[in-house]
């Protein structure tokens, strides 16, 4: 049988995702870029299969941001893989917005990004898109294994259900086994569906009513992807969640974190030799980092997710502690 021709994008949503219009200020972005350069890039460079393109997604406003321009120049020097940047937002449904708004944002992001993407896609049968959080890492065999697994014509997507969690400040590592589907997955699109916004949207929509979401809604977050596509689960620990005091929702004392493991496991992710992260001291962030995980999540909910009169008040507290 003739081998499938693919284009594999590793998609990193830098800005445009979630609350605060998807932008948490230049201080946050500067620190996140530092983490990306120090941990994520070495992990991508360590991939045994370099047949992929790093796709950095930004808001339109970041076209003139000097921090972004500096990162673009830096990535242009990386020899191991190619990089493309688009400035039309993220290419997946954002459940922090009402359904109709989220749907329209996704359609516009797909439509706006296709020009740049089509120049790279070329003559292929399928387009693979792997979600790459800007502060997390994949196993060095991820690209090779994912491409092999998705040769199965019955599978439309595949992902890891467990990994590790690493404190980037100390390089301590624990096993990590979340109860819901984590954001470490790859979707396989037929090319003609990927490049047509409405077909693209229909392809990634959930096929039955789930919780508050109706059938036909684009998968609202990574937990719902198995309801949208024929989904395969890889049982090996295939990712590292990085924590560093600047996380939006994850901490090292996460309830899904297990036993500590030897740091040598980081060799499989290309970051064993990376030095611990050093970030500027902040008393407010230090206080925030000491709060129990449940309190952090409750503050985040009150400050940005719950629609109530005290939301601005708690937003000031939450952002003040984290910035």
Short mmCIF file of C-alpha atoms in Angstrom, two decimals:
data_model
loop_
_atom_site.label_atom_id
_atom_site.label_comp_id
_atom_site.label_asym_id
_atom_site.label_seq_id
_atom_site.Cartn_x
_atom_site.Cartn_y
_atom_site.Cartn_z
CA UNK A 1 0.00 0.00 0.00
CA UNK A 2 1.30 3.46 -0.90
CA UNK A 3 2.56 5.43 2.08
CA UNK A 4 0.43 8.37 3.18
CA UNK A 5 1.83 11.82 2.48
CA UNK A 6 1.53 14.03 5.56
CA UNK A 7 2.37 17.48 6.87
CA UNK A 8 2.80 17.50 10.64
CA UNK A 9 2.34 20.76 12.55
CA UNK A 10 3.35 21.09 16.21
CA UNK A 11 0.92 23.87 17.20
CA UNK A 12 1.90 26.16 20.06
CA UNK A 13 -0.82 28.66 21.16
CA UNK A 14 1.27 31.45 22.64
CA UNK A 15 -1.40 34.17 22.89
CA UNK A 16 -5.09 34.39 22.14
CA UNK A 17 -6.23 31.53 24.40
CA UNK A 18 -8.59 31.98 27.32
CA UNK A 19 -9.23 34.83 29.69
CA UNK A 20 -7.96 38.42 29.50
CA UNK A 21 -8.33 38.36 25.70
CA UNK A 22 -5.67 35.67 25.64
CA UNK A 23 -2.94 38.08 26.76
CA UNK A 24 -1.61 38.44 30.30
CA UNK A 25 0.88 41.23 29.70
CA UNK A 26 4.45 41.48 28.48
CA UNK A 27 5.96 40.39 31.80
CA UNK A 28 4.06 37.11 31.60
CA UNK A 29 4.94 36.72 27.90
CA UNK A 30 8.63 37.45 28.50
CA UNK A 31 8.83 34.77 31.20
CA UNK A 32 6.89 32.29 29.08
CA UNK A 33 9.23 32.84 26.11
CA UNK A 34 12.19 32.24 28.42
CA UNK A 35 10.68 28.92 29.51
CA UNK A 36 9.89 28.00 25.92
CA UNK A 37 13.47 28.65 24.82
CA UNK A 38 15.04 26.93 27.82
CA UNK A 39 12.89 23.78 27.93
CA UNK A 40 10.51 23.33 24.99
CA UNK A 41 12.94 24.03 22.15
CA UNK A 42 15.57 21.52 23.41
CA UNK A 43 12.78 18.95 23.73
CA UNK A 44 11.72 19.55 20.12
CA UNK A 45 15.35 19.45 18.98
CA UNK A 46 15.66 16.04 20.64
CA UNK A 47 12.84 14.49 18.57
CA UNK A 48 14.20 11.47 16.71
CA UNK A 49 11.90 12.27 13.76
CA UNK A 50 12.28 15.87 12.57
CA UNK A 51 9.52 15.63 9.98
CA UNK A 52 7.40 18.39 11.51
CA UNK A 53 6.87 22.16 11.45
CA UNK A 54 6.55 24.20 14.63
CA UNK A 55 3.48 26.44 14.26
CA UNK A 56 3.37 29.37 16.71
CA UNK A 57 -0.10 30.94 17.01
CA UNK A 58 -0.44 34.57 18.08
CA UNK A 59 -3.07 37.27 18.30
CA UNK A 60 -2.99 39.88 15.57
CA UNK A 61 -1.71 42.43 18.10
CA UNK A 62 1.57 40.53 18.58
CA UNK A 63 2.78 41.32 15.05
CA UNK A 64 4.45 44.46 16.39
CA UNK A 65 5.49 43.12 19.80
CA UNK A 66 9.27 43.32 20.17
CA UNK A 67 9.33 40.20 22.37
CA UNK A 68 7.67 38.21 19.59
CA UNK A 69 9.97 39.63 16.94
CA UNK A 70 12.99 38.59 19.03
CA UNK A 71 11.62 35.06 19.41
CA UNK A 72 10.92 34.83 15.68
CA UNK A 73 14.52 35.81 14.94
CA UNK A 74 15.79 33.24 17.45
CA UNK A 75 13.65 30.43 16.01
CA UNK A 76 14.92 31.27 12.53
CA UNK A 77 18.39 30.17 13.70
CA UNK A 78 17.19 26.72 14.80
CA UNK A 79 18.44 24.16 12.27
CA UNK A 80 16.67 21.01 13.49
CA UNK A 81 13.13 22.01 12.45
CA UNK A 82 11.18 24.66 10.56
CA UNK A 83 8.90 27.25 12.18
CA UNK A 84 5.89 29.19 10.92
CA UNK A 85 4.06 32.02 12.73
CA UNK A 86 0.43 33.05 12.20
CA UNK A 87 -1.28 36.05 13.77
CA UNK A 88 -4.96 35.14 13.65
CA UNK A 89 -5.51 33.56 17.05
CA UNK A 90 -5.66 29.91 18.04
CA UNK A 91 -6.87 27.15 15.72
CA UNK A 92 -9.13 25.40 18.19
CA UNK A 93 -12.34 26.13 20.10
CA UNK A 94 -11.90 28.33 23.19
CA UNK A 95 -14.50 27.44 25.83
CA UNK A 96 -13.89 30.66 27.77
CA UNK A 97 -16.25 32.36 25.29
CA UNK A 98 -19.98 31.80 24.61
CA UNK A 99 -20.59 29.09 22.00
CA UNK A 100 -21.44 31.38 19.09
CA UNK A 101 -18.50 33.68 19.81
CA UNK A 102 -16.09 30.76 20.18
CA UNK A 103 -17.33 29.24 16.94
CA UNK A 104 -16.92 32.49 15.01
CA UNK A 105 -13.45 33.08 16.47
CA UNK A 106 -12.38 29.60 15.38
CA UNK A 107 -13.73 30.02 11.84
CA UNK A 108 -11.96 33.38 11.48
CA UNK A 109 -8.70 31.97 12.89
CA UNK A 110 -8.73 29.04 10.46
CA UNK A 111 -9.64 31.25 7.51
CA UNK A 112 -7.05 33.88 8.40
CA UNK A 113 -4.22 31.38 8.88
CA UNK A 114 -4.76 29.30 5.75
CA UNK A 115 -2.75 31.56 3.47
CA UNK A 116 0.49 31.00 5.36
CA UNK A 117 -0.26 27.35 6.08
CA UNK A 118 -1.13 26.44 2.48
CA UNK A 119 2.29 27.63 1.36
CA UNK A 120 3.82 24.95 3.57
CA UNK A 121 1.28 22.12 3.40
CA UNK A 122 1.87 21.32 -0.26
CA UNK A 123 0.63 18.13 -1.92
CA UNK A 124 -0.25 15.83 0.95
CA UNK A 125 -3.02 13.42 1.91
CA UNK A 126 -3.30 14.35 5.57
CA UNK A 127 -2.44 17.19 7.94
CA UNK A 128 -1.47 16.28 11.51
CA UNK A 129 -1.77 18.87 14.26
CA UNK A 130 -0.16 18.19 17.64
CA UNK A 131 -0.94 20.55 20.52
CA UNK A 132 2.29 21.90 22.04
CA UNK A 133 1.71 23.89 25.25
CA UNK A 134 4.30 26.66 25.45
CA UNK A 135 5.77 25.39 28.72
CA UNK A 136 5.49 21.59 28.43
CA UNK A 137 7.57 18.90 26.71
CA UNK A 138 7.10 15.66 24.77
CA UNK A 139 9.01 12.38 24.79
CA UNK A 140 11.74 12.34 22.16
CA UNK A 141 9.94 9.55 20.26
CA UNK A 142 6.61 11.41 20.16
CA UNK A 143 6.71 12.52 16.52
CA UNK A 144 7.95 9.16 15.26
CA UNK A 145 5.39 7.18 17.27
CA UNK A 146 2.43 9.45 16.52
CA UNK A 147 3.04 9.38 12.78
CA UNK A 148 3.33 5.58 12.87
CA UNK A 149 0.17 5.12 14.96
CA UNK A 150 -1.88 7.43 12.75
CA UNK A 151 -1.17 5.29 9.71
CA UNK A 152 -4.12 3.32 11.10
CA UNK A 153 -7.02 4.45 8.84
CA UNK A 154 -9.56 3.98 11.65
CA UNK A 155 -7.95 6.56 13.93
CA UNK A 156 -8.66 10.29 13.62
CA UNK A 157 -6.73 11.39 16.70
CA UNK A 158 -4.41 9.99 19.35
CA UNK A 159 -3.05 11.25 22.63
CA UNK A 160 -1.20 10.44 25.84
CA UNK A 161 -3.22 9.95 29.01
CA UNK A 162 -0.31 10.16 31.46
CA UNK A 163 3.13 11.70 31.81
CA UNK A 164 5.29 13.47 34.37
CA UNK A 165 5.21 16.81 36.14
CA UNK A 166 8.46 18.71 36.64
CA UNK A 167 9.27 21.67 38.85
CA UNK A 168 11.43 23.69 36.45
CA UNK A 169 12.87 25.65 39.39
CA UNK A 170 14.36 22.54 41.03
CA UNK A 171 14.13 19.86 38.28
CA UNK A 172 12.20 17.59 40.68
CA UNK A 173 9.96 15.14 38.83
CA UNK A 174 6.80 13.23 39.76
CA UNK A 175 4.55 10.88 37.86
CA UNK A 176 1.42 12.64 36.58
CA UNK A 177 -1.85 10.82 35.86
CA UNK A 178 -4.82 13.16 35.29
CA UNK A 179 -8.34 11.78 35.44
CA UNK A 180 -9.52 13.55 32.27
CA UNK A 181 -8.05 13.62 28.77
CA UNK A 182 -4.99 15.93 28.96
CA UNK A 183 -3.95 18.47 26.26
CA UNK A 184 -1.28 16.26 24.67
CA UNK A 185 -2.88 14.95 21.50
CA UNK A 186 -2.65 14.92 17.72
CA UNK A 187 -5.53 15.21 15.24
CA UNK A 188 -5.30 13.72 11.75
CA UNK A 189 -7.18 15.78 9.14
CA UNK A 190 -7.76 14.84 5.51
CA UNK A 191 -6.19 17.78 3.72
CA UNK A 192 -9.41 18.88 1.99
CA UNK A 193 -11.14 19.09 5.37
CA UNK A 194 -8.30 20.90 7.12
CA UNK A 195 -8.22 23.74 4.58
CA UNK A 196 -12.01 24.35 4.49
CA UNK A 197 -13.10 26.21 7.67
CA UNK A 198 -16.67 24.86 7.89
CA UNK A 199 -15.64 21.28 7.09
CA UNK A 200 -12.77 21.67 9.57
CA UNK A 201 -15.25 22.79 12.25
CA UNK A 202 -17.65 19.94 11.54
CA UNK A 203 -14.83 17.37 11.64
CA UNK A 204 -13.77 18.33 15.18
CA UNK A 205 -17.31 18.70 16.56
CA UNK A 206 -18.64 16.41 19.28
CA UNK A 207 -21.03 13.85 17.85
CA UNK A 208 -23.53 13.77 20.74
CA UNK A 209 -24.69 16.00 23.59
CA UNK A 210 -22.11 16.04 26.40
CA UNK A 211 -22.74 18.00 29.61
CA UNK A 212 -23.90 21.49 28.56
CA UNK A 213 -22.52 21.14 25.02
CA UNK A 214 -24.78 20.11 22.15
CA UNK A 215 -23.85 17.75 19.35
CA UNK A 216 -22.23 19.77 16.58
CA UNK A 217 -20.20 21.97 18.93
CA UNK A 218 -16.49 21.99 18.13
CA UNK A 219 -14.78 20.10 20.96
CA UNK A 220 -14.84 22.75 23.70
CA UNK A 221 -11.64 21.64 25.43
CA UNK A 222 -9.20 18.73 25.39
CA UNK A 223 -11.34 16.70 27.80
CA UNK A 224 -14.04 16.39 25.11
CA UNK A 225 -11.91 15.35 22.15
CA UNK A 226 -12.74 11.61 22.49
CA UNK A 227 -16.41 12.57 21.95
CA UNK A 228 -15.55 14.23 18.63
CA UNK A 229 -13.17 11.82 16.89
CA UNK A 230 -12.15 8.18 16.77
CA UNK A 231 -9.55 8.58 19.49
CA UNK A 232 -6.65 6.34 20.42
CA UNK A 233 -4.92 6.46 23.81
CA UNK A 234 -1.19 5.90 24.28
CA UNK A 235 -0.54 4.45 27.72
CA UNK A 236 3.18 5.28 27.93
CA UNK A 237 4.14 8.42 29.86
CA UNK A 238 4.67 10.73 26.92
CA UNK A 239 4.76 14.29 28.22
CA UNK A 240 6.19 16.53 30.92
CA UNK A 241 4.03 19.24 32.46
CA UNK A 242 6.31 22.08 33.54
CA UNK A 243 5.54 24.13 36.65
CA UNK A 244 7.33 27.37 37.39
CA UNK A 245 5.16 29.79 39.49
CA UNK A 246 3.79 31.36 36.30
CA UNK A 247 1.39 28.56 35.39
CA UNK A 248 -2.19 29.47 34.66
CA UNK A 249 -3.72 26.48 36.49
CA UNK A 250 -1.11 23.81 37.35
CA UNK A 251 1.13 23.42 40.39
CA UNK A 252 3.64 20.81 41.57
CA UNK A 253 1.30 19.81 44.41
CA UNK A 254 -1.35 18.90 41.85
CA UNK A 255 -3.73 16.19 43.15
CA UNK A 256 -2.95 14.05 40.09
CA UNK A 257 0.79 14.07 40.81
CA UNK A 258 2.18 10.77 42.11
CA UNK A 259 5.48 9.59 43.52
CA UNK A 260 8.75 11.39 42.85
CA UNK A 261 10.97 9.73 40.26
CA UNK A 262 14.62 9.98 39.30
CA UNK A 263 15.47 13.08 37.29
CA UNK A 264 17.18 10.86 34.72
CA UNK A 265 13.75 10.28 33.19
CA UNK A 266 14.16 13.76 31.71
CA UNK A 267 16.78 12.34 29.33
CA UNK A 268 13.89 10.86 27.34
CA UNK A 269 12.47 14.37 26.92
CA UNK A 270 15.67 16.18 25.93
CA UNK A 271 15.80 18.36 29.03
CA UNK A 272 17.99 16.43 31.48
CA UNK A 273 20.96 18.74 30.87
CA UNK A 274 18.87 21.92 30.99
CA UNK A 275 19.67 24.01 34.06
CA UNK A 276 16.91 24.83 36.57
CA UNK A 277 14.83 27.87 35.71
CA UNK A 278 15.71 31.16 37.37
CA UNK A 279 12.99 33.78 37.40
CA UNK A 280 13.01 37.21 39.10
CA UNK A 281 11.94 37.06 42.76
CA UNK A 282 8.41 38.23 43.49
CA UNK A 283 7.01 38.16 47.02
CA UNK A 284 3.44 38.07 45.67
CA UNK A 285 4.16 35.10 43.37
CA UNK A 286 5.98 33.32 46.21
CA UNK A 287 2.94 33.74 48.47
CA UNK A 288 0.67 32.52 45.68
CA UNK A 289 2.86 29.47 45.06
CA UNK A 290 2.48 28.44 48.73
CA UNK A 291 -1.32 28.41 48.62
CA UNK A 292 -3.02 24.98 48.50
CA UNK A 293 -3.98 23.84 45.00
CA UNK A 294 -7.72 23.95 45.80
CA UNK A 295 -7.52 27.60 46.87
CA UNK A 296 -5.62 28.55 43.70
CA UNK A 297 -8.27 26.89 41.54
CA UNK A 298 -11.08 28.55 43.49
CA UNK A 299 -9.47 31.99 43.09
CA UNK A 300 -9.05 31.39 39.37
CA UNK A 301 -12.71 30.37 39.08
CA UNK A 302 -13.95 33.43 40.99
CA UNK A 303 -11.63 35.78 39.08
CA UNK A 304 -12.27 34.66 35.53
CA UNK A 305 -14.73 31.85 35.01
CA UNK A 306 -17.69 32.64 37.28
CA UNK A 307 -19.99 35.32 35.86
CA UNK A 308 -20.85 37.32 39.00
CA UNK A 309 -20.67 40.81 40.47
CA UNK A 310 -17.47 40.18 42.45
CA UNK A 311 -15.51 38.95 39.44
CA UNK A 312 -13.54 42.25 38.97
CA UNK A 313 -12.63 42.27 42.67
CA UNK A 314 -11.26 38.73 42.63
CA UNK A 315 -9.55 39.36 39.29
CA UNK A 316 -7.53 42.13 40.96
CA UNK A 317 -6.56 39.79 43.81
CA UNK A 318 -5.73 36.85 41.53
CA UNK A 319 -3.69 38.81 39.00
CA UNK A 320 -2.03 40.83 41.74
CA UNK A 321 -0.75 37.67 43.42
CA UNK A 322 0.45 36.10 40.19
CA UNK A 323 2.16 39.13 38.58
#
